[in-house]
PDB file of C-alpha atoms in Angstrom:
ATOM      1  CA  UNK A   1      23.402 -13.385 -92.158  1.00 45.00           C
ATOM      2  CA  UNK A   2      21.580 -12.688 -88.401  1.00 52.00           C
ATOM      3  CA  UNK A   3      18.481 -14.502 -87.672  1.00 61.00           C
ATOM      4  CA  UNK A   4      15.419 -12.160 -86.965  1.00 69.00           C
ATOM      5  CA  UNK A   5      15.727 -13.190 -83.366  1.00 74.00           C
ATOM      6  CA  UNK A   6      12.770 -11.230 -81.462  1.00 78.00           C
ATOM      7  CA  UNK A   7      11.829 -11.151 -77.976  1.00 81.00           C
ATOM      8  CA  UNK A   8       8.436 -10.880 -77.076  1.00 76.00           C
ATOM      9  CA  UNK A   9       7.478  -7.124 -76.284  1.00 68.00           C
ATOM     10  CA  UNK A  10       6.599  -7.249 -72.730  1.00 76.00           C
ATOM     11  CA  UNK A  11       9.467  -9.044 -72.074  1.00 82.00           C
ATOM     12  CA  UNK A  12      11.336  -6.164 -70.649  1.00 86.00           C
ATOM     13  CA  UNK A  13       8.586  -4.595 -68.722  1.00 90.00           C
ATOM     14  CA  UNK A  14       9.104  -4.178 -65.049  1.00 95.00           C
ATOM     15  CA  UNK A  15      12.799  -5.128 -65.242  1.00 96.00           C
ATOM     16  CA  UNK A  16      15.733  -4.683 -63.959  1.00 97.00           C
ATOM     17  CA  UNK A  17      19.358  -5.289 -66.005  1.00 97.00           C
ATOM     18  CA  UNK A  18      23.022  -3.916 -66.005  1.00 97.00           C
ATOM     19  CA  UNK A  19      24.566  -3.817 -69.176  1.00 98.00           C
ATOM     20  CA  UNK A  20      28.311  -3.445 -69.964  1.00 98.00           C
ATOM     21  CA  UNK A  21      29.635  -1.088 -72.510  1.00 97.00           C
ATOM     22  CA  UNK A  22      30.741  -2.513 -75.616  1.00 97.00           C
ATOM     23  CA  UNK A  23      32.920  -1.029 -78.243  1.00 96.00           C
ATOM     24  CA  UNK A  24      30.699  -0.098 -81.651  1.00 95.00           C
ATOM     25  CA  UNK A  25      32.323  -3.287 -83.848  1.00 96.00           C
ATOM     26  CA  UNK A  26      30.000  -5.495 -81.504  1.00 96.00           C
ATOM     27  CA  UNK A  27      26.883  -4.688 -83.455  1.00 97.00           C
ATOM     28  CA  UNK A  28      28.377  -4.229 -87.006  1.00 95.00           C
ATOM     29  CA  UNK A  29      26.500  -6.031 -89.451  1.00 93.00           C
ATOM     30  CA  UNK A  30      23.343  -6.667 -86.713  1.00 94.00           C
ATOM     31  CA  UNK A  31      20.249  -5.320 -88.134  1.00 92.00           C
ATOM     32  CA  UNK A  32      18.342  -2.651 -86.001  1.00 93.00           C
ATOM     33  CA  UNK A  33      15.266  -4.523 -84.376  1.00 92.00           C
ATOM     34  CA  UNK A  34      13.412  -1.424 -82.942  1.00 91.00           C
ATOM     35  CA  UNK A  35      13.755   1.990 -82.223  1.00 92.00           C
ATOM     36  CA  UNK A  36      12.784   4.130 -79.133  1.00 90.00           C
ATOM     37  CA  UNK A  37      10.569   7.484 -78.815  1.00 91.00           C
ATOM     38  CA  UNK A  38      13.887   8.993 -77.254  1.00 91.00           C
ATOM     39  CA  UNK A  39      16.098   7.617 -79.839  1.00 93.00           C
ATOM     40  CA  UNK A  40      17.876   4.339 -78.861  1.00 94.00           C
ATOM     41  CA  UNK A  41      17.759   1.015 -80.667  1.00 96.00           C
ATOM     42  CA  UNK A  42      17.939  -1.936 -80.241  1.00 95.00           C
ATOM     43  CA  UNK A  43      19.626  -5.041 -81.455  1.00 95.00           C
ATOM     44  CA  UNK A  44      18.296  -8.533 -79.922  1.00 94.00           C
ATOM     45  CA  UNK A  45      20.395 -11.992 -80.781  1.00 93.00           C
ATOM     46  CA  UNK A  46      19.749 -15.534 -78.951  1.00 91.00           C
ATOM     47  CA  UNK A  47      22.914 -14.472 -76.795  1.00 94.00           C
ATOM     48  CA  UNK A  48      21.023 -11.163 -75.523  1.00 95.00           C
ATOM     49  CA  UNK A  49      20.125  -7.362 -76.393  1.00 95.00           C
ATOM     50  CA  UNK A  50      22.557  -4.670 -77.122  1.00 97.00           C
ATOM     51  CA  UNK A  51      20.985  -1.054 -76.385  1.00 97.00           C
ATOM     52  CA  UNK A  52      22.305   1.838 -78.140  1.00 97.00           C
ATOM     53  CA  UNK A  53      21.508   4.908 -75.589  1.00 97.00           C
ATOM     54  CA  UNK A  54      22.624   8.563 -74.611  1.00 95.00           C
ATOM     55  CA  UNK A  55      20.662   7.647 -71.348  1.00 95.00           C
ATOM     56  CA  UNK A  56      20.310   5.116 -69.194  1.00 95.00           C
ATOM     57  CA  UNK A  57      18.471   4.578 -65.603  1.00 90.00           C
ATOM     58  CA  UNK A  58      14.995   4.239 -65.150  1.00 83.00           C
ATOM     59  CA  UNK A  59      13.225   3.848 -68.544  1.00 80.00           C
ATOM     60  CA  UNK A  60       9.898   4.275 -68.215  1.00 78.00           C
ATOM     61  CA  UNK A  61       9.124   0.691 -66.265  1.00 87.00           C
ATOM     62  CA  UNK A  62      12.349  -0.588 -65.600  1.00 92.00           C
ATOM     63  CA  UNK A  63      16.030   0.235 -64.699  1.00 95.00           C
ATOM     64  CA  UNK A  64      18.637  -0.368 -66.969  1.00 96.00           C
ATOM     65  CA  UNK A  65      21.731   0.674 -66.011  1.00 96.00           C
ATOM     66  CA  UNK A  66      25.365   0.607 -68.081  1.00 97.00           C
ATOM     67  CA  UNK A  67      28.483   0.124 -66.359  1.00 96.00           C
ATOM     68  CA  UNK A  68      30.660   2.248 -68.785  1.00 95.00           C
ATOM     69  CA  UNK A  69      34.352   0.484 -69.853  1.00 95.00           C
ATOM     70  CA  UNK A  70      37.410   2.050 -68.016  1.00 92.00           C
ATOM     71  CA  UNK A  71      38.828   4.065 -69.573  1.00 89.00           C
ATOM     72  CA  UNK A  72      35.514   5.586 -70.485  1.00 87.00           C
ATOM     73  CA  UNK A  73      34.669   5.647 -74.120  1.00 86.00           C
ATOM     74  CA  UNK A  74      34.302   9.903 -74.614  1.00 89.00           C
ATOM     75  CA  UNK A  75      30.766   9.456 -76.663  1.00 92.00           C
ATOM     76  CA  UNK A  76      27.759  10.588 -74.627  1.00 94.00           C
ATOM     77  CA  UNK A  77      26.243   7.552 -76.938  1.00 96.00           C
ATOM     78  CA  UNK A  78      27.102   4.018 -75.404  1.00 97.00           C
ATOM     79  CA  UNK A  79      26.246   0.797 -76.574  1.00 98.00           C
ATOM     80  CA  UNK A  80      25.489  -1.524 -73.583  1.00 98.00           C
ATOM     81  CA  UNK A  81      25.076  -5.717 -74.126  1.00 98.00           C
ATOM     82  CA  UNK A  82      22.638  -7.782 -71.885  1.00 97.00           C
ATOM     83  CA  UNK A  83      22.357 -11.488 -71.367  1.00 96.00           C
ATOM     84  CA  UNK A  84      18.708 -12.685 -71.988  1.00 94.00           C
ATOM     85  CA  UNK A  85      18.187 -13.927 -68.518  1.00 95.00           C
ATOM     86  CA  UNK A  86      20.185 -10.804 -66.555  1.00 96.00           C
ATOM     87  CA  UNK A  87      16.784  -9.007 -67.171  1.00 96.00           C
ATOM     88  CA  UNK A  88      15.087  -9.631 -63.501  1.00 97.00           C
ATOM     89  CA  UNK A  89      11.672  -9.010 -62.773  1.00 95.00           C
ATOM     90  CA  UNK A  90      10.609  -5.497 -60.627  1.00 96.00           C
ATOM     91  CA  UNK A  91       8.008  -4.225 -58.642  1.00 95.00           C
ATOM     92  CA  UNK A  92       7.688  -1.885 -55.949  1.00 94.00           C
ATOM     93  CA  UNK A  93       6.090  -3.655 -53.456  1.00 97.00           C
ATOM     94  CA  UNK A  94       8.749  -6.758 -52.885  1.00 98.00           C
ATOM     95  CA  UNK A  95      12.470  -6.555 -51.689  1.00 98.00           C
ATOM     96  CA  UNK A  96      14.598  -7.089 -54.634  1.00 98.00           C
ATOM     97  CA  UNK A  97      17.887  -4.562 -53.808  1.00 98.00           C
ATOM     98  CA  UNK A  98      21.073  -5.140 -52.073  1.00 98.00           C
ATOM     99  CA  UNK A  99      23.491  -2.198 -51.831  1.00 98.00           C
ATOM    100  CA  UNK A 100      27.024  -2.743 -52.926  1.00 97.00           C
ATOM    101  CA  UNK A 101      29.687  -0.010 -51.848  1.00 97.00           C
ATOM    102  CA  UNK A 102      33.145   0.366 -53.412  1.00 96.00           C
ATOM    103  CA  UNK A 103      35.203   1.936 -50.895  1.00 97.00           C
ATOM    104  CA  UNK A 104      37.835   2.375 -53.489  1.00 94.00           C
ATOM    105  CA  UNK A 105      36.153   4.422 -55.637  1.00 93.00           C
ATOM    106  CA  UNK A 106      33.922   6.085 -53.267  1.00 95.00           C
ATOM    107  CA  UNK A 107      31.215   4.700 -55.002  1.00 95.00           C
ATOM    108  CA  UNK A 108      27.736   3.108 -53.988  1.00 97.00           C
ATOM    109  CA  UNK A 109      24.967   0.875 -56.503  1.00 97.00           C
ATOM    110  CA  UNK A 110      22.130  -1.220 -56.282  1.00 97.00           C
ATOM    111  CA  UNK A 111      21.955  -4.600 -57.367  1.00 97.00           C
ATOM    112  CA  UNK A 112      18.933  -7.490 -57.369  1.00 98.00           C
ATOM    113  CA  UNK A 113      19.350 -10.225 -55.691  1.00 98.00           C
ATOM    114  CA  UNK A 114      19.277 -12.951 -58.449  1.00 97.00           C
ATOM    115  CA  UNK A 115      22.326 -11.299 -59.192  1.00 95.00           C
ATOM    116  CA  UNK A 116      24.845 -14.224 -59.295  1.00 95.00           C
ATOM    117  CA  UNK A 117      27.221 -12.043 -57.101  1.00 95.00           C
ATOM    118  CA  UNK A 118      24.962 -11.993 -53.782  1.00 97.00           C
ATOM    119  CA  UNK A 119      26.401 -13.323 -51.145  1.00 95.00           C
ATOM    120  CA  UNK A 120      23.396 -13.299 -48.944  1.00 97.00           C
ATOM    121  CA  UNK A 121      24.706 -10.900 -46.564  1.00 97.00           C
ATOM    122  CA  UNK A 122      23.675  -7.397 -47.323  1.00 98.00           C
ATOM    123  CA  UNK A 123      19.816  -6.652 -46.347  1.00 98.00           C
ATOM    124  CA  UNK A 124      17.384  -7.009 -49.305  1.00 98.00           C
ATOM    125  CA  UNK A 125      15.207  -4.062 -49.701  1.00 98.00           C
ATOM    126  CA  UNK A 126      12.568  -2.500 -51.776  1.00 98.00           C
ATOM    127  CA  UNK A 127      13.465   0.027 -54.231  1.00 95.00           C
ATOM    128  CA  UNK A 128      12.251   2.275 -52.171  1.00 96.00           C
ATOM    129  CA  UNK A 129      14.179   1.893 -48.947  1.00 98.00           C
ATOM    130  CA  UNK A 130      16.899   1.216 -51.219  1.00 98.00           C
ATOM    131  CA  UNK A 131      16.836   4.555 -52.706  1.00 96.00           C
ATOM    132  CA  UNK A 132      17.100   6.341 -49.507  1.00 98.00           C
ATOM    133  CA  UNK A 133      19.761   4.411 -48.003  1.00 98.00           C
ATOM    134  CA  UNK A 134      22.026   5.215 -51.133  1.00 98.00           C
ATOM    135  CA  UNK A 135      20.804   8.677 -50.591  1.00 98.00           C
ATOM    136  CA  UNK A 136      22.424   8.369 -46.751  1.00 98.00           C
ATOM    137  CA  UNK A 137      25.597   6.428 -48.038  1.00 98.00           C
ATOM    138  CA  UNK A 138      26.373   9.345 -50.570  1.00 98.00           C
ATOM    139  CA  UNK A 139      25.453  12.122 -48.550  1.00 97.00           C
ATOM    140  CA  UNK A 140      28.381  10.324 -46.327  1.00 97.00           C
ATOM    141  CA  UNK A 141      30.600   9.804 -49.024  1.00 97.00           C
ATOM    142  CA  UNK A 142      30.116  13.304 -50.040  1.00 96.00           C
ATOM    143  CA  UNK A 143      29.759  15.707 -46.818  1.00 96.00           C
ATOM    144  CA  UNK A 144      31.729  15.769 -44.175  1.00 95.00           C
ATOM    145  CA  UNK A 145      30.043  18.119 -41.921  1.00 95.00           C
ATOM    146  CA  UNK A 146      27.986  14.738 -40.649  1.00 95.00           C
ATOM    147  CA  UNK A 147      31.507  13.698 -38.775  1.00 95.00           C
ATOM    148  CA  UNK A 148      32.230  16.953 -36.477  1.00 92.00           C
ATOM    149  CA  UNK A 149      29.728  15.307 -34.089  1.00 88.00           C
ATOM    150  CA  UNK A 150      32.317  12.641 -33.864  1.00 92.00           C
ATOM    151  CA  UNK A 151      35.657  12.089 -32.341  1.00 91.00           C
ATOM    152  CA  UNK A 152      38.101   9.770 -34.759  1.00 92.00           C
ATOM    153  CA  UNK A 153      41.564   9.729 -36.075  1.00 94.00           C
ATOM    154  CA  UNK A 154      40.536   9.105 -40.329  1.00 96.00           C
ATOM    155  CA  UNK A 155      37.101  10.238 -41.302  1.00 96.00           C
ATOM    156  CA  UNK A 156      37.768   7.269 -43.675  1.00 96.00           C
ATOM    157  CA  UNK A 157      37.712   4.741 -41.667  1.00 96.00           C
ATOM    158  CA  UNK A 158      34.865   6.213 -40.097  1.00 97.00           C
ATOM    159  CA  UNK A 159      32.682   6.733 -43.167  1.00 97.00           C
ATOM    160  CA  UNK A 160      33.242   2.920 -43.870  1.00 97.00           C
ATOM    161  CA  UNK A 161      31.967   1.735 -40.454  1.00 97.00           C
ATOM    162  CA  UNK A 162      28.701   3.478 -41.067  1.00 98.00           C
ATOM    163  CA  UNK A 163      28.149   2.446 -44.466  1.00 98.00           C
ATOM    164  CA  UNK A 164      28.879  -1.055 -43.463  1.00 98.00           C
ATOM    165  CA  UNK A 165      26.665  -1.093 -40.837  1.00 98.00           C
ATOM    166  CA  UNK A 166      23.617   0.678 -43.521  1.00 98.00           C
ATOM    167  CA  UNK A 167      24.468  -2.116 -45.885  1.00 98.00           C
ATOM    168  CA  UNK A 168      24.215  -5.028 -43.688  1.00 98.00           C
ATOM    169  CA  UNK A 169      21.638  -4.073 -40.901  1.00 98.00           C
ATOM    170  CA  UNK A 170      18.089  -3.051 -39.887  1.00 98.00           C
ATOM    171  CA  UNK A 171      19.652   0.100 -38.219  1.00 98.00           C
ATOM    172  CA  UNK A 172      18.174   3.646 -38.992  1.00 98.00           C
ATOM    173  CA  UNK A 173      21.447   5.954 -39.437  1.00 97.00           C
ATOM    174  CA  UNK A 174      20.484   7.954 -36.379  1.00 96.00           C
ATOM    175  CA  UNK A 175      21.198   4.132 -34.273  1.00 97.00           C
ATOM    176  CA  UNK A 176      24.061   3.704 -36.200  1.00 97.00           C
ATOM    177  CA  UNK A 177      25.683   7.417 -35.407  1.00 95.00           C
ATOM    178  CA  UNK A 178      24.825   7.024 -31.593  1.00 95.00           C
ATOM    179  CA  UNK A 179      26.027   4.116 -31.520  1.00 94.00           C
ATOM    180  CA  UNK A 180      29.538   4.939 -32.360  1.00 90.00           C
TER     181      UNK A 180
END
Protein backbone atom coordinates (compact mmCIF):
# COMPACT_ATOMS: atom_id res chain seq x y z
CA UNK A 1 0.00 0.00 0.00
CA UNK A 2 1.43 3.89 -0.88
CA UNK A 3 2.32 6.03 1.95
CA UNK A 4 0.26 9.36 2.11
CA UNK A 5 3.41 11.12 1.03
CA UNK A 6 2.42 15.02 0.86
CA UNK A 7 4.36 17.92 -0.08
CA UNK A 8 3.80 21.00 1.53
CA UNK A 9 1.38 23.29 -0.59
CA UNK A 10 3.52 26.13 -1.47
CA UNK A 11 6.02 23.96 -2.44
CA UNK A 12 5.41 24.37 -6.08
CA UNK A 13 4.78 28.03 -6.15
CA UNK A 14 7.00 30.10 -8.32
CA UNK A 15 8.57 27.05 -9.99
CA UNK A 16 9.90 25.89 -12.70
CA UNK A 17 10.02 21.82 -13.76
CA UNK A 18 10.06 19.60 -16.98
CA UNK A 19 8.37 16.52 -16.68
CA UNK A 20 8.64 13.45 -18.97
CA UNK A 21 5.69 11.58 -20.24
CA UNK A 22 5.00 8.41 -18.71
CA UNK A 23 2.86 5.62 -19.93
CA UNK A 24 -0.62 5.33 -17.65
CA UNK A 25 0.67 1.84 -15.71
CA UNK A 26 3.11 4.33 -13.81
CA UNK A 27 0.41 5.57 -11.50
CA UNK A 28 -1.79 2.39 -11.23
CA UNK A 29 -2.62 1.66 -7.84
CA UNK A 30 -1.27 5.46 -6.58
CA UNK A 31 -4.01 7.18 -4.85
CA UNK A 32 -5.06 10.68 -6.25
CA UNK A 33 -3.53 13.36 -3.78
CA UNK A 34 -5.32 16.51 -5.19
CA UNK A 35 -7.19 17.72 -7.90
CA UNK A 36 -6.98 21.00 -9.96
CA UNK A 37 -9.78 23.78 -10.82
CA UNK A 38 -8.92 22.83 -14.58
CA UNK A 39 -9.00 19.21 -14.01
CA UNK A 40 -5.54 17.59 -13.47
CA UNK A 41 -4.38 15.55 -10.50
CA UNK A 42 -1.96 14.82 -8.91
CA UNK A 43 -0.06 11.93 -7.49
CA UNK A 44 3.04 12.82 -5.06
CA UNK A 45 5.52 9.76 -3.83
CA UNK A 46 9.04 10.34 -1.93
CA UNK A 47 10.56 9.74 -5.56
CA UNK A 48 8.51 12.88 -7.00
CA UNK A 49 4.99 14.09 -8.49
CA UNK A 50 3.29 12.68 -11.45
CA UNK A 51 0.76 15.34 -13.07
CA UNK A 52 -2.07 14.13 -15.01
CA UNK A 53 -2.82 17.22 -17.55
CA UNK A 54 -4.48 18.12 -21.02
CA UNK A 55 -2.26 21.32 -20.57
CA UNK A 56 0.83 22.19 -19.65
CA UNK A 57 3.02 25.62 -19.67
CA UNK A 58 2.59 28.29 -17.42
CA UNK A 59 0.18 27.30 -14.59
CA UNK A 60 -0.84 30.02 -12.87
CA UNK A 61 2.76 30.75 -10.92
CA UNK A 62 4.99 28.48 -12.45
CA UNK A 63 6.01 26.66 -15.72
CA UNK A 64 5.70 23.18 -16.03
CA UNK A 65 6.44 21.87 -19.08
CA UNK A 66 6.16 17.94 -20.48
CA UNK A 67 8.48 16.65 -22.90
CA UNK A 68 6.01 14.19 -24.62
CA UNK A 69 7.60 10.35 -25.40
CA UNK A 70 8.53 9.78 -29.14
CA UNK A 71 6.48 8.37 -30.67
CA UNK A 72 3.89 10.62 -29.13
CA UNK A 73 1.26 8.94 -27.07
CA UNK A 74 -2.18 10.14 -29.35
CA UNK A 75 -4.17 11.25 -25.92
CA UNK A 76 -4.50 15.03 -25.59
CA UNK A 77 -4.26 13.76 -21.70
CA UNK A 78 -0.51 13.07 -20.64
CA UNK A 79 0.78 12.00 -17.54
CA UNK A 80 4.15 13.75 -16.85
CA UNK A 81 6.67 12.46 -13.67
CA UNK A 82 8.91 15.02 -11.75
CA UNK A 83 11.80 14.46 -9.43
CA UNK A 84 11.23 16.32 -6.06
CA UNK A 85 14.21 18.53 -6.42
CA UNK A 86 13.81 19.26 -10.53
CA UNK A 87 11.19 21.83 -9.24
CA UNK A 88 13.54 25.19 -9.32
CA UNK A 89 12.62 28.28 -7.84
CA UNK A 90 11.21 31.43 -10.33
CA UNK A 91 10.86 34.92 -10.32
CA UNK A 92 10.85 37.54 -12.76
CA UNK A 93 13.28 39.74 -11.68
CA UNK A 94 16.59 37.29 -11.64
CA UNK A 95 18.25 35.44 -14.66
CA UNK A 96 17.32 31.89 -14.42
CA UNK A 97 16.98 30.80 -18.49
CA UNK A 98 19.39 29.45 -20.90
CA UNK A 99 18.13 28.73 -24.43
CA UNK A 100 18.79 25.35 -25.88
CA UNK A 101 18.29 24.93 -29.79
CA UNK A 102 17.97 21.57 -31.57
CA UNK A 103 19.06 22.15 -34.97
CA UNK A 104 17.80 18.76 -35.82
CA UNK A 105 14.49 19.21 -35.14
CA UNK A 106 14.22 22.79 -35.79
CA UNK A 107 13.33 23.23 -32.43
CA UNK A 108 14.15 25.89 -29.62
CA UNK A 109 13.34 25.63 -25.34
CA UNK A 110 14.18 27.18 -22.29
CA UNK A 111 15.83 25.63 -19.55
CA UNK A 112 17.05 26.94 -15.77
CA UNK A 113 20.19 26.90 -15.01
CA UNK A 114 20.33 24.40 -12.04
CA UNK A 115 19.52 22.23 -14.73
CA UNK A 116 22.23 19.50 -14.43
CA UNK A 117 22.76 19.83 -18.28
CA UNK A 118 24.24 23.56 -18.28
CA UNK A 119 27.29 23.81 -19.48
CA UNK A 120 27.86 27.36 -18.51
CA UNK A 121 28.06 28.63 -21.90
CA UNK A 122 24.79 29.92 -23.16
CA UNK A 123 23.82 33.52 -21.58
CA UNK A 124 21.48 33.29 -18.53
CA UNK A 125 18.53 35.47 -18.85
CA UNK A 126 15.34 36.51 -17.28
CA UNK A 127 12.21 35.05 -18.42
CA UNK A 128 11.61 37.89 -19.95
CA UNK A 129 14.50 38.43 -22.32
CA UNK A 130 14.27 34.85 -22.66
CA UNK A 131 10.92 34.94 -24.12
CA UNK A 132 11.79 37.30 -26.79
CA UNK A 133 14.87 35.77 -27.91
CA UNK A 134 12.91 32.41 -28.53
CA UNK A 135 10.46 34.65 -30.19
CA UNK A 136 13.61 35.82 -32.67
CA UNK A 137 15.04 32.16 -32.91
CA UNK A 138 11.54 30.87 -34.19
CA UNK A 139 10.62 33.62 -36.24
CA UNK A 140 14.15 32.40 -37.91
CA UNK A 141 13.39 28.95 -37.85
CA UNK A 142 10.11 29.69 -39.34
CA UNK A 143 10.39 32.69 -42.02
CA UNK A 144 12.60 32.97 -44.45
CA UNK A 145 11.92 36.29 -45.84
CA UNK A 146 14.57 37.57 -42.91
CA UNK A 147 17.50 35.93 -45.30
CA UNK A 148 16.87 37.82 -48.82
CA UNK A 149 18.89 40.64 -47.19
CA UNK A 150 21.65 38.14 -47.24
CA UNK A 151 23.96 36.55 -49.67
CA UNK A 152 24.72 32.59 -48.72
CA UNK A 153 24.86 29.26 -50.35
CA UNK A 154 22.27 27.13 -47.47
CA UNK A 155 19.88 29.30 -45.58
CA UNK A 156 20.65 26.45 -43.10
CA UNK A 157 23.72 27.02 -42.31
CA UNK A 158 22.90 30.48 -42.10
CA UNK A 159 19.94 30.26 -39.72
CA UNK A 160 22.35 28.29 -37.34
CA UNK A 161 25.05 31.02 -37.23
CA UNK A 162 22.50 33.48 -35.99
CA UNK A 163 20.89 31.42 -33.53
CA UNK A 164 24.23 30.50 -32.19
CA UNK A 165 25.33 33.74 -31.87
CA UNK A 166 21.49 34.75 -29.90
CA UNK A 167 22.19 31.82 -27.65
CA UNK A 168 25.61 32.53 -26.57
CA UNK A 169 26.01 36.42 -26.72
CA UNK A 170 24.95 39.91 -25.54
CA UNK A 171 24.23 40.77 -29.26
CA UNK A 172 20.80 42.38 -30.25
CA UNK A 173 19.78 40.44 -33.63
CA UNK A 174 20.06 43.65 -35.60
CA UNK A 175 24.34 43.35 -34.51
CA UNK A 176 24.20 39.95 -35.25
CA UNK A 177 22.52 40.38 -39.00
CA UNK A 178 25.03 43.29 -39.83
CA UNK A 179 27.47 41.62 -38.77
CA UNK A 180 27.32 38.82 -41.18
Amino acid sequence: MQKNFKPHPNSFKNTFCVFHEVLSNEIEGLKKQFESKAGSTYYYTEAGMYRVSNHWGRLANSKWRLIAMEPETPSKTKIGFAAWNEFYQDNAEEKLYYIEANFEKNMVTYQHKKNPNYDQKAILRTSFETTKRIKQIRNLQQLTSWAKHFDYEDIDDLRKQIITELIYTEKTLDEIKRQI
